[in-house]
C-alpha positions as MATLAB code, in Angstrom:
seq = 'MSSVSHVTTGYDVDPARSNSLVASAYTEAEWFRADIKTIIGRTWQWVCHVEKTREPGSYVTAEIAGHPVVVVRGRDSILRAFYNVCKHRAHELLSGEGTTTRIMCPYHAWVYKLDGQLARAPHTENLHEFHVDEVCLDQVKVEEFCGFVFVNLDPAATALCEQSRDLESEIRHWAPDVDKLTLGHRLTYDIKSNWKNVVDNFLECYHCPTAHKDFCDLVDMDTYKVTTHGIYSSHMADAGQSANAAYDVSNATVRTHAVWWLWPTTCLMRYPGRSSMIVLNIIPVGPDRTLETYDFFLETPEPNEMELDAIRYLDEVLQVEDIGLVESVQRGMNTPAFTQGRIVHDPQGSGKSEHAVHHFHGLVLDAYSRGFA';
ca = [
     101.847  -29.462  196.361;
     100.814  -27.715  193.151;
      97.180  -26.697  192.845;
      94.687  -28.507  190.653;
      94.663  -25.446  188.412;
      98.408  -25.895  187.895;
      98.117  -29.474  186.633;
      95.248  -28.487  184.330;
      97.415  -25.835  182.686;
      97.694  -26.478  178.967;
      94.970  -29.137  178.897;
      92.171  -28.570  176.374;
      89.093  -30.725  175.808;
      90.046  -30.705  172.120;
      92.971  -33.129  171.768;
      94.207  -31.224  168.701;
      94.724  -28.179  170.928;
      95.842  -29.890  174.114;
      99.058  -30.436  175.985;
      99.704  -33.449  178.187;
      99.558  -33.458  181.971;
     102.333  -31.423  183.551;
     105.425  -33.319  184.696;
     104.816  -32.601  188.398;
     101.748  -34.866  188.289;
     104.155  -37.720  187.494;
     107.021  -36.831  189.811;
     105.810  -35.211  193.048;
     104.962  -37.389  196.051;
     101.963  -35.202  196.877;
     100.337  -35.980  193.521;
     101.042  -39.675  193.955;
      99.180  -39.548  197.268;
      96.357  -37.786  195.429;
      96.356  -40.589  192.855;
      95.913  -43.206  195.564;
      93.234  -41.280  197.415;
      91.181  -39.781  194.578;
      91.691  -42.392  191.833;
      92.776  -45.846  193.021;
      90.733  -45.662  196.221;
      87.561  -44.634  194.374;
      87.565  -46.765  191.230;
      86.945  -50.381  190.265;
      90.115  -52.434  190.663;
      90.767  -55.846  189.115;
      91.318  -58.760  191.517;
      91.124  -62.100  189.657;
      89.307  -64.306  187.164;
      85.984  -65.726  188.346;
      87.491  -69.234  188.320;
      89.166  -68.488  191.656;
      85.907  -67.638  193.427;
      83.368  -70.010  191.880;
      82.927  -72.427  194.788;
      81.438  -71.601  198.224;
      84.287  -70.871  200.627;
      86.755  -69.863  197.893;
      88.575  -66.618  198.590;
      91.236  -64.298  197.175;
      93.072  -61.541  199.030;
      94.382  -58.333  197.513;
      95.761  -54.932  198.448;
      93.839  -51.982  197.028;
      95.108  -48.425  197.559;
      97.206  -49.746  200.436;
      94.259  -51.478  202.116;
      93.999  -55.264  202.606;
      90.850  -56.723  201.044;
      89.430  -60.240  200.804;
      86.867  -61.510  198.297;
      84.986  -64.633  199.411;
      82.123  -66.755  198.088;
      79.601  -67.413  200.858;
      77.792  -70.645  201.631;
      74.787  -68.970  200.004;
      76.863  -68.608  196.779;
      76.888  -64.800  197.105;
      80.224  -63.150  196.351;
      81.230  -60.604  199.004;
      84.292  -58.494  199.706;
      85.505  -57.169  203.047;
      88.368  -55.215  204.484;
      90.672  -58.069  205.459;
      90.925  -56.711  208.992;
      89.806  -58.234  212.295;
      87.431  -56.079  214.330;
      89.315  -56.958  217.519;
      92.882  -55.687  217.058;
      93.092  -55.075  213.278;
      95.152  -58.128  212.369;
      94.818  -59.329  208.779;
      92.509  -62.316  208.622;
      93.268  -64.361  205.501;
      96.307  -64.501  203.243;
      96.851  -65.562  199.662;
      93.972  -67.501  198.151;
      92.230  -70.802  198.759;
      89.099  -72.324  200.250;
      87.828  -72.108  203.822;
      84.713  -72.824  205.835;
      85.235  -69.856  208.151;
      87.406  -66.763  208.599;
      89.530  -67.091  211.723;
      91.908  -64.393  212.866;
      95.399  -65.863  213.405;
      96.031  -63.406  216.268;
      93.332  -64.153  218.883;
      91.153  -66.717  217.071;
      88.094  -64.555  216.574;
      85.977  -66.471  214.051;
      83.760  -64.938  211.375;
      81.234  -66.588  209.081;
      81.743  -66.286  205.337;
      79.135  -63.511  205.286;
      81.352  -61.443  207.616;
      79.295  -61.942  210.774;
      81.309  -62.625  213.933;
      80.534  -66.148  215.159;
      82.906  -66.610  218.103;
      85.195  -64.426  220.209;
      87.049  -66.455  222.886;
      86.909  -65.272  226.507;
      84.600  -62.323  225.894;
      81.672  -63.610  227.941;
      82.499  -61.286  230.858;
      82.676  -58.107  228.756;
      80.011  -55.485  229.401;
      77.827  -54.395  226.486;
      79.608  -56.673  224.012;
      77.492  -58.877  221.775;
      79.026  -61.212  219.219;
      76.048  -60.923  216.880;
      76.522  -57.138  216.634;
      80.032  -57.394  215.132;
      80.565  -57.785  211.396;
      83.428  -57.207  208.986;
      83.301  -53.997  206.960;
      82.081  -54.718  203.441;
      83.650  -53.495  200.214;
      81.800  -53.242  196.908;
      82.482  -56.235  194.642;
      81.306  -57.116  191.145;
      81.685  -59.947  188.667;
      82.281  -58.329  185.301;
      83.232  -59.957  181.982;
      84.472  -63.099  183.705;
      86.555  -61.198  186.257;
      86.195  -59.953  189.831;
      86.569  -56.245  190.628;
      86.314  -54.345  193.914;
      85.797  -50.681  194.760;
      86.619  -49.094  198.124;
      84.218  -46.214  197.507;
      80.916  -47.097  199.236;
      79.100  -44.609  196.991;
      80.431  -46.056  193.725;
      77.933  -47.006  191.052;
      78.147  -50.474  189.511;
      80.976  -51.105  187.071;
      78.519  -52.453  184.509;
      76.708  -49.090  184.653;
      79.848  -46.971  184.533;
      81.350  -48.872  181.609;
      78.168  -48.978  179.515;
      78.826  -51.067  176.376;
      82.194  -52.496  177.421;
      80.910  -55.881  178.541;
      78.939  -56.517  175.357;
      81.955  -55.411  173.311;
      84.334  -57.764  175.129;
      81.916  -60.679  174.994;
      81.462  -60.128  171.266;
      85.179  -60.703  170.696;
      85.755  -63.120  173.607;
      82.492  -65.039  174.195;
      84.273  -67.734  176.188;
      86.077  -65.404  178.611;
      84.346  -66.964  181.671;
      85.596  -70.429  180.704;
      89.264  -69.534  180.303;
      91.811  -70.604  182.916;
      95.055  -69.128  184.213;
      97.998  -70.426  182.220;
     100.873  -68.117  183.171;
     101.787  -64.942  185.063;
     104.542  -62.411  184.382;
     105.525  -59.733  186.929;
     107.510  -56.524  186.565;
     108.881  -53.819  188.853;
     109.189  -50.579  186.875;
     110.991  -47.351  187.803;
     108.266  -45.075  186.515;
     105.052  -43.414  187.607;
     101.957  -45.488  186.883;
     100.475  -42.759  184.672;
     103.493  -42.989  182.361;
     102.835  -46.726  182.081;
      99.197  -46.077  181.145;
     100.155  -43.299  178.709;
     102.519  -45.643  176.896;
      99.897  -48.395  176.705;
      97.277  -46.097  175.207;
      99.063  -45.123  172.005;
     100.905  -46.881  169.227;
     102.474  -43.677  167.904;
     105.721  -45.100  169.280;
     105.249  -48.567  167.774;
     106.942  -48.074  164.374;
     110.016  -46.734  166.166;
     110.125  -48.897  169.291;
     108.168  -52.087  168.415;
     109.059  -53.055  164.869;
     108.155  -56.721  165.512;
     104.741  -55.725  166.811;
     104.064  -53.717  163.659;
     104.420  -56.957  161.671;
     102.348  -58.962  164.173;
      99.347  -56.690  163.555;
      98.250  -54.789  160.472;
      98.930  -51.201  161.529;
      96.797  -49.887  158.654;
      93.758  -51.393  160.399;
      94.694  -50.183  163.905;
      91.809  -48.155  165.329;
      91.487  -46.570  168.775;
      88.097  -45.485  170.099;
      87.498  -43.716  173.415;
      84.361  -44.145  175.510;
      83.296  -42.941  178.963;
      85.750  -44.852  181.207;
      87.434  -47.090  178.663;
      89.058  -47.175  175.257;
      89.184  -49.964  172.696;
      92.184  -50.716  170.464;
      91.497  -52.953  167.477;
      93.613  -54.268  164.612;
      93.692  -57.246  162.285;
      96.506  -59.762  162.576;
      99.350  -59.211  160.134;
      99.221  -61.168  156.877;
     102.953  -61.808  156.479;
     105.593  -63.562  158.561;
     106.800  -61.678  161.619;
     109.624  -61.928  164.134;
     107.308  -61.794  167.174;
     105.623  -65.207  167.034;
     104.008  -67.377  164.375;
     100.285  -66.681  163.930;
      99.842  -68.618  160.679;
      97.677  -71.191  162.494;
      95.848  -68.687  164.691;
      92.124  -69.199  165.205;
      91.792  -65.664  166.628;
      92.796  -63.202  163.902;
      91.991  -59.928  165.673;
      94.176  -57.918  168.037;
      91.546  -56.632  170.473;
      92.563  -54.585  173.503;
      90.554  -52.659  176.069;
      91.844  -50.224  178.674;
      89.474  -49.794  181.633;
      89.942  -46.742  183.840;
      92.224  -46.492  185.599;
      94.609  -49.476  185.770;
      93.157  -52.560  184.037;
      94.084  -53.598  180.491;
      92.386  -56.561  178.815;
      94.134  -57.961  175.734;
      93.183  -60.599  173.197;
      96.206  -61.272  170.985;
      96.134  -63.296  167.738;
      96.413  -67.041  168.459;
      94.070  -69.372  170.332;
      91.207  -67.998  172.353;
      92.731  -66.160  175.313;
      92.639  -63.059  177.447;
      95.674  -61.329  178.893;
      95.026  -59.077  181.893;
      97.574  -56.372  182.607;
      97.094  -55.036  186.127;
      98.980  -51.784  186.772;
      99.729  -51.266  190.464;
     100.970  -47.826  191.625;
     103.601  -48.166  194.355;
     105.320  -44.774  194.498;
     105.811  -41.578  192.487;
     108.472  -43.336  190.411;
     107.648  -47.016  190.917;
     104.960  -49.238  189.429;
     104.313  -52.969  189.613;
     102.709  -54.895  186.765;
     101.217  -58.351  186.518;
     100.387  -60.010  183.204;
      97.977  -62.925  183.650;
      97.456  -65.167  180.621;
      94.022  -66.799  180.644;
      93.935  -69.613  178.098;
      91.781  -72.460  176.826;
      93.965  -74.890  178.820;
      96.130  -74.552  181.946;
      99.226  -75.334  179.859;
     100.147  -72.878  177.083;
     100.560  -74.405  173.642;
     103.655  -73.792  171.514;
     102.264  -70.629  169.919;
     101.281  -69.231  173.327;
     104.696  -70.040  174.797;
     106.241  -68.090  171.929;
     103.817  -65.223  172.552;
     104.660  -65.185  176.269;
     108.376  -65.181  175.495;
     107.912  -62.374  172.973;
     105.939  -60.240  175.416;
     108.389  -60.916  178.267;
     111.734  -60.788  176.469;
     111.033  -58.252  173.728;
     107.896  -56.125  174.051;
     108.119  -55.511  177.800;
     111.844  -54.854  177.654;
     111.153  -52.201  175.016;
     108.219  -50.616  176.868;
     109.877  -50.601  180.276;
     112.928  -48.929  178.782;
     110.664  -46.267  177.263;
     108.669  -45.390  180.391;
     111.728  -45.408  182.648;
     113.465  -43.012  180.263;
     110.387  -40.763  180.226;
     110.319  -40.753  184.027;
     113.966  -39.685  184.163;
     113.252  -36.929  181.660;
     110.269  -35.666  183.615;
     112.477  -35.235  186.671;
     114.668  -32.719  184.831;
     114.019  -28.971  184.410;
     114.026  -29.536  180.643;
     110.428  -30.794  180.482;
     107.135  -29.423  181.753;
     104.585  -30.870  179.319;
     104.262  -31.778  175.648;
     101.682  -31.602  172.885;
      99.153  -34.356  172.267;
      99.473  -35.746  168.737;
      95.975  -36.206  167.347;
      94.615  -37.976  164.287;
      90.876  -37.264  163.895;
      90.524  -40.643  162.136;
      91.433  -42.410  165.398;
      94.423  -44.364  164.129;
      96.768  -46.241  166.432;
      99.410  -43.595  165.792;
      97.263  -40.953  167.480;
      97.462  -39.980  171.171;
      93.766  -39.193  171.635;
      93.360  -42.102  174.088;
      96.182  -40.607  176.183;
      94.304  -37.301  176.133;
      91.122  -39.140  177.163;
      92.985  -40.688  180.136;
      94.380  -37.301  181.160;
      90.867  -35.862  181.162;
      89.703  -38.608  183.532;
      92.691  -37.953  185.804;
      91.954  -34.227  185.942;
      88.251  -34.886  186.590;
      89.214  -37.131  189.521;
      91.547  -34.467  190.906;
      88.846  -31.806  190.609;
      86.288  -33.942  192.441;
      88.793  -35.032  195.068;
      89.857  -31.495  195.930;
      86.551  -29.739  195.444;
];
């Protein structure tokens, strides 16, 4: 494995002087393991919209950094998260999502209350120094943030609302009804590229005039502005004023393209149309494999005609273009022809600048430095 000093080579805090991360950070298995341990396992990860955990007994399971986790609303209405692992023989407790009055292990029927406390363990009455009331599931940090549920495996993590500072007020300014939206559709993708390439591509529109000509008509690129903050960046543009080949926005009630990237793998998008929020969840799987889910949260469970067109455009055009780009970049990074490239920087913060990519790379390198200190 290369040293941290090797992957910081060429990086400068000034984006106008900086190179990108070195290719080995995107291709070597050792750095992927570092990503999981020092980044994914220590940061706030998106799980679901709050609608799935509103009622007592409602739960959602997830896998975070390779670890099974369950988020559950207790009888006391408190939202908690636990490692989804039985304290007896480590079997996973719940699967999928739903509603329950208790958490019962499907292996040996140990039963836990919704607050994680063990309530019953069959045939343990003859065990020495074993007390049911002393056993409890291991908790994981959980937070409701901007209408969504996030978890963090790091027990020392500070609250997401503290880390992200003004992000919640910014999102709620543009999407005041985000808590009331409901899931209307999900798209899933399996991509042959490192997750950091996927994030890099998301964070700049320098490639848009070349690769996304339809998108450049959907939004007014002259108004596209990218601003970086502590652990997030915002990407704002007005809707285009002329007809476009993406989807018809002539009757749109939302006229702003508002997008937020939240370190490290959550992207919140509000496209022109009806009130909505699209959540892109980027899931690292291997050095050259990434899963994505696109969840469309809408005013109604059924997309309207404009939203169906938007979903088709994103699925059949925009994602096809972006996946082709990042998979090509991954192949190129695996050759001896590329080590790292220059960051293209516009001090005015336009969408055609790569300063948000540079911002992301700085956060990655900070995480590496802390993880290997």
